[in-house]
Coordinates of C-alpha atoms in Angstrom, one line a residue:
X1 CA -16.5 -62.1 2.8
X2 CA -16.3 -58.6 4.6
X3 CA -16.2 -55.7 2.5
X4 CA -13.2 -53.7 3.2
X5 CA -12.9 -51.3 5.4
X6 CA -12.8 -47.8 3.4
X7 CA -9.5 -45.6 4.0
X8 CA -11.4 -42.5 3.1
X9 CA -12.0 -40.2 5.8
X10 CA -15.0 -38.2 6.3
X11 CA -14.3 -34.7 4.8
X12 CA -14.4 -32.0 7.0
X13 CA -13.7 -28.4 7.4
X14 CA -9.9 -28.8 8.4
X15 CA -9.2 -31.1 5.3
X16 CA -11.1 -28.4 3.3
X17 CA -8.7 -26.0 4.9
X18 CA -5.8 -27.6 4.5
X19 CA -6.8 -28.6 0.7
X20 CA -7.1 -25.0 0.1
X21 CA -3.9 -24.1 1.6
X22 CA -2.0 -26.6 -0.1
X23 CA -3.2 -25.3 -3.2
X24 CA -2.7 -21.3 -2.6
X25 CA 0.5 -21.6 -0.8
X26 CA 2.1 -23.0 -3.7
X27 CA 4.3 -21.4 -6.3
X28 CA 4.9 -24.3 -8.7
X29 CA 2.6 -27.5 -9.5
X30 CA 3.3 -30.2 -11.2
X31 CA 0.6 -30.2 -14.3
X32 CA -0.4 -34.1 -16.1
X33 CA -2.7 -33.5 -19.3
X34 CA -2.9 -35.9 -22.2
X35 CA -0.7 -35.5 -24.9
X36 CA -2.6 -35.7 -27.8
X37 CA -0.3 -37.6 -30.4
X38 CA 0.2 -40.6 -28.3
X39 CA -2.7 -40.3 -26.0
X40 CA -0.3 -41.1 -23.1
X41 CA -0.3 -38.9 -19.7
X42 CA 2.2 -36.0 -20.1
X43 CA 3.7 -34.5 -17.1
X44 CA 5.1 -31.5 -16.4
X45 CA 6.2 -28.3 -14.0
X46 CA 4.5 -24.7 -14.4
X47 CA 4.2 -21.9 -12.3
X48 CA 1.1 -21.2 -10.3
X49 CA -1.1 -18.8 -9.1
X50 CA -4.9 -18.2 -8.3
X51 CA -7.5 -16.0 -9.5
X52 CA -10.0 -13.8 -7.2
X53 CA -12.2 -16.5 -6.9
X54 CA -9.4 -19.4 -6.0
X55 CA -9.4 -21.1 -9.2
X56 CA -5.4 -21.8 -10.0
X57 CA -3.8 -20.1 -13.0
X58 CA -0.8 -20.9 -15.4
X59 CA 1.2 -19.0 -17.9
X60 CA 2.7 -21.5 -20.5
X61 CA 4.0 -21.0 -23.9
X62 CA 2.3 -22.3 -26.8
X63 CA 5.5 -24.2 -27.9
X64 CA 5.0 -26.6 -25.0
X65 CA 3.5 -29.9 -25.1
X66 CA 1.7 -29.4 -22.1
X67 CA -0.3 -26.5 -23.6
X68 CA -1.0 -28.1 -27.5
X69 CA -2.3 -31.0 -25.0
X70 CA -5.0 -28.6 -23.1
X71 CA -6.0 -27.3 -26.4
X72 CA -6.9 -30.5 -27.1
X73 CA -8.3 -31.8 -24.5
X74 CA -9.4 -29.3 -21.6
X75 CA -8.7 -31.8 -18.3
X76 CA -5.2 -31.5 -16.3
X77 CA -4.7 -33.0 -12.8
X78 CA -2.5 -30.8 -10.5
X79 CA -0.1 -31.8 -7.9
X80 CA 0.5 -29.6 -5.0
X81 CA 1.9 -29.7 -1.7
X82 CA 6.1 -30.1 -0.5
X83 CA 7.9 -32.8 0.4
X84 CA 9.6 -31.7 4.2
X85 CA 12.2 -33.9 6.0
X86 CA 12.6 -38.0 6.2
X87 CA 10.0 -39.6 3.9
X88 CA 8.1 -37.8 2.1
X89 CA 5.1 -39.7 1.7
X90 CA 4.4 -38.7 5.2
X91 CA 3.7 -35.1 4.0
X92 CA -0.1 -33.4 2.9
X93 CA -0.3 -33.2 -1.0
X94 CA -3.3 -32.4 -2.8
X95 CA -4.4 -33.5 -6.2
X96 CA -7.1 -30.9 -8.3
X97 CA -8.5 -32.6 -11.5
X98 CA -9.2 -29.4 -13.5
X99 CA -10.8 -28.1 -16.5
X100 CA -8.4 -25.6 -18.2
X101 CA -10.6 -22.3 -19.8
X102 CA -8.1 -20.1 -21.9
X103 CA -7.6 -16.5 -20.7
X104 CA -8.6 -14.1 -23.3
X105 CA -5.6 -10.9 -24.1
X106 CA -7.3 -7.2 -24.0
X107 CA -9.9 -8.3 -21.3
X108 CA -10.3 -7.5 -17.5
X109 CA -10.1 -10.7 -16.7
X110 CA -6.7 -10.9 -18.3
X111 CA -5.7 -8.0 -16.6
X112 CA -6.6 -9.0 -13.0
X113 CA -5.0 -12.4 -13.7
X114 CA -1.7 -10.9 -14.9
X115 CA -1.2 -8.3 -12.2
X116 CA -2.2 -11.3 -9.3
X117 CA 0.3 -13.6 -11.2
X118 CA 3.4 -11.1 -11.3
X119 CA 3.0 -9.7 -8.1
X120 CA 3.7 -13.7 -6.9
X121 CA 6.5 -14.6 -9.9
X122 CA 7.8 -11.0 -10.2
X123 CA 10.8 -12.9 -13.1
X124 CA 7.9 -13.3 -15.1
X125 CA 7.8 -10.1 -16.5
X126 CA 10.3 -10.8 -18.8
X127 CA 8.0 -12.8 -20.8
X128 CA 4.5 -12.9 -19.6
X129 CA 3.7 -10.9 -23.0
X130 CA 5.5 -12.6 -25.3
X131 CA 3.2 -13.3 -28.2
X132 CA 3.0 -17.0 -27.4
X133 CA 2.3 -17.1 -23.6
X134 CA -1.0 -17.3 -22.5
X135 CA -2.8 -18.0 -19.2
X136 CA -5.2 -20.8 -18.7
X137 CA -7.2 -20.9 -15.3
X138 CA -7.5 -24.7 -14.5
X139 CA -11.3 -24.6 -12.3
X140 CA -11.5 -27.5 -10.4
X141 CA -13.7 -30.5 -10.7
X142 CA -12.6 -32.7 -8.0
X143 CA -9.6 -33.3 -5.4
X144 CA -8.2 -35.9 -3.5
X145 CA -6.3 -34.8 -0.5
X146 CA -3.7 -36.9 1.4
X147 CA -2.7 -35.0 4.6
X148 CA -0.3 -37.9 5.7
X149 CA -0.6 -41.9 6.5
X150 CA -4.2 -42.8 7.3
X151 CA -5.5 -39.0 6.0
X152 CA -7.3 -39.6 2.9
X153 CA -10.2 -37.2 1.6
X154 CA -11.9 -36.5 -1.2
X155 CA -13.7 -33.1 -1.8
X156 CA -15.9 -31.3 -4.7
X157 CA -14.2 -28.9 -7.0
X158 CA -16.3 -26.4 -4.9
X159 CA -14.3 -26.9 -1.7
X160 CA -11.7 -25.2 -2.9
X161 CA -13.2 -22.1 -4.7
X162 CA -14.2 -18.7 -3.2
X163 CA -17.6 -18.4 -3.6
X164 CA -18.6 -14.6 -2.3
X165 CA -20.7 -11.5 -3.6
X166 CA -17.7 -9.3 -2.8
X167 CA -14.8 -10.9 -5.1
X168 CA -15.3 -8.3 -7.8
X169 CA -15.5 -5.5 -5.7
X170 CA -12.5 -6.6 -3.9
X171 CA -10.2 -7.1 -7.3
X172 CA -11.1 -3.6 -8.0
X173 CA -9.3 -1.8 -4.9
X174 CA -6.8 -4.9 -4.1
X175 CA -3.9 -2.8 -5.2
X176 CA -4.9 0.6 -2.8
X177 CA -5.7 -1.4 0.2
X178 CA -2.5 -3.7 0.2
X179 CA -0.9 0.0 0.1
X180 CA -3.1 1.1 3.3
X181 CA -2.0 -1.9 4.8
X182 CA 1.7 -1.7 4.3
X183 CA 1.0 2.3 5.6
X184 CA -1.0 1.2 8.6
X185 CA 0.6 -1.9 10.0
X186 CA 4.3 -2.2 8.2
X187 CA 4.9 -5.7 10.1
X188 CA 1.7 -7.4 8.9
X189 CA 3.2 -9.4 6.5
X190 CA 5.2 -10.8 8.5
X191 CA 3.1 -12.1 11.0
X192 CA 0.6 -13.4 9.0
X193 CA 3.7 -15.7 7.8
X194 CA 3.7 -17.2 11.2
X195 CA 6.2 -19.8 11.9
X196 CA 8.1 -19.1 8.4
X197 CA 8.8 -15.6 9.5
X198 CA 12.1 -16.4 11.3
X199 CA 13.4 -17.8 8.0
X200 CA 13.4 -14.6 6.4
X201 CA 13.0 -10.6 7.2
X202 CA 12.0 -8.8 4.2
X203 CA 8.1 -10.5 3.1
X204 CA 5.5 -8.7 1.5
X205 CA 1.8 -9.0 0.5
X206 CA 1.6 -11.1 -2.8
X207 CA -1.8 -11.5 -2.9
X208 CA -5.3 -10.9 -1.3
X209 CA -8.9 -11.9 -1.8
X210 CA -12.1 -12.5 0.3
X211 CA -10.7 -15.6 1.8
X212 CA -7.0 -14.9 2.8
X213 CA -4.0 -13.0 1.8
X214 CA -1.0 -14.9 0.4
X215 CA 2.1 -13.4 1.6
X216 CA 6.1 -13.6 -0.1
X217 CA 9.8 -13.6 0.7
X218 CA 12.0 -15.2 -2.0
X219 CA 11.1 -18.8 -2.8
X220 CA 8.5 -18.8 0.6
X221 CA 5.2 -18.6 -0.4
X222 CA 2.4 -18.6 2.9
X223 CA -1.2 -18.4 2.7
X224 CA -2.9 -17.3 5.7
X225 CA -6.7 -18.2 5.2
X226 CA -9.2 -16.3 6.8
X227 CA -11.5 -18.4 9.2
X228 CA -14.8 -17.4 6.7
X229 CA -15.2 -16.1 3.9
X230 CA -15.4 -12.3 3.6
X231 CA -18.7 -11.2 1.8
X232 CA -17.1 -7.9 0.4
X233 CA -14.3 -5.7 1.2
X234 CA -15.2 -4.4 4.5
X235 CA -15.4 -8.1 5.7
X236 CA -12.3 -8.6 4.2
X237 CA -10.4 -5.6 6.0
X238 CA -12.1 -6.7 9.1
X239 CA -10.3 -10.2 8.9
X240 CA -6.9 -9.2 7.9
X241 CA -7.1 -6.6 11.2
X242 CA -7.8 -9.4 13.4
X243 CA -4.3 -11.4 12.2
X244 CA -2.3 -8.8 15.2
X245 CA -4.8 -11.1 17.5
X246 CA -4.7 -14.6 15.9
X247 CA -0.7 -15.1 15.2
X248 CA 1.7 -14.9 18.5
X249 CA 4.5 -12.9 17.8
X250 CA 7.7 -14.7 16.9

């Protein structure tokens, strides 16, 4: 009897590409965990963002089953990518099997994490310090990557963080040199939103790091990823210059 013929394609750098996109562009996920009275998968929806270094965030409340379950028991699987027109199984998802690491209050980290998380969910201010909401960064293990019919990868937990000298550095002046850049080149947001752009007039920087900036305009999230990985924030500054070259005016 023939052994089957594998639907798995070999990874390569687009699928890592597009796997990264798919989880950086996104604004929500939908979050499974293991709910640990009944020990039956618990899904839910939570708002999403990413840390310096690519790994996703959350802010939950500790009311929520979803959190009780991750203090349990660290895994979660996130679901990310949208649905467009006709059926929509014909559209690229991506699927992150994480391990959730709680966020400490009072720390830099927390800091960092909480300014990169409101400048994407700005409503979240009303309750991002409430006493029982508390981020978790969810640092992938493993990821399985559908980009359509007959598109099936799977890729390490390390294809989809952003491994580079220059991510702390970075962090530390992301604030002053998203303000240089709206100074410098007022329109930059909106061309590095690309095709979205004509959907909306008024989008902003939301987010930036060695490996793309992510940019905003209402419920439109874009990431425009960076074709390497900037080593520190010269590198990085050198990229984003380049996006007048690499994205046709629309």
């Amino acid at each position: 009897m023939k052994d089957q013929a594998s639907v798995l394609r070999e990874t390569d750098g687009e699928a890592r590409k597009l796997a990264r996109t798919l989880l950086r562009s996104a604004r929500y996920a939908a979050i499974a965990v293991l709910d640990p009275e009944s020990g039956f998968p618990f899904s839910s929806r939570v708002l999403l963002g990413t840390d310096i270094d690519g790994v996703p965030v959350i802010l939950v409340s500790g009311l929520s089953t979803h959190t009780r379950a991750l203090d349990a028991d660290r895994r979660a699987s996130l679901l990310t990518g949208e649905p467009g027109k006709g059926d929509p199984l014909a559209h690229a998802r991506l699927t992150t099997q994480c391990l959730a690491e709680p966020v400490e209050r009072d720390t830099d980290v927390h800091a960092r994490i909480r300014g990169r998380f409101l400048s994407r969910h700005s409503k979240a201010k009303l309750y991002v310090d409430f006493p029982d909401f508390r981020f978790f960064r969810l640092v992938p293990q493993s990821a399985s990557l559908n980009g359509g019919f007959g598109r099936a990868y799977v890729l390490d937990g390390e294809d989809l963080m952003i491994r580079s000298s220059g991510n702390e550095a970075l962090a530390a002046r992301a604030d002053a040199i998203v303000l240089n850049l709206i100074e410098t080149d007022s329109d930059l947001a909106r061309r590095a939103a690309g095709a979205k752009a004509e959907k909306r007039i008024d989008w902003r920087i939301c987010g930036l790091d060695c490996a793309g900036i992510d940019v905003i305009s209402g419920d439109f999230l874009v990431r425009y990823e960076f074709d390497e990985v900037a080593e520190g924030v010269e590198g990085a500054c050198s990229h984003i210059s380049n996006i007048k070259y690499a994205i046709p005016e629309i």
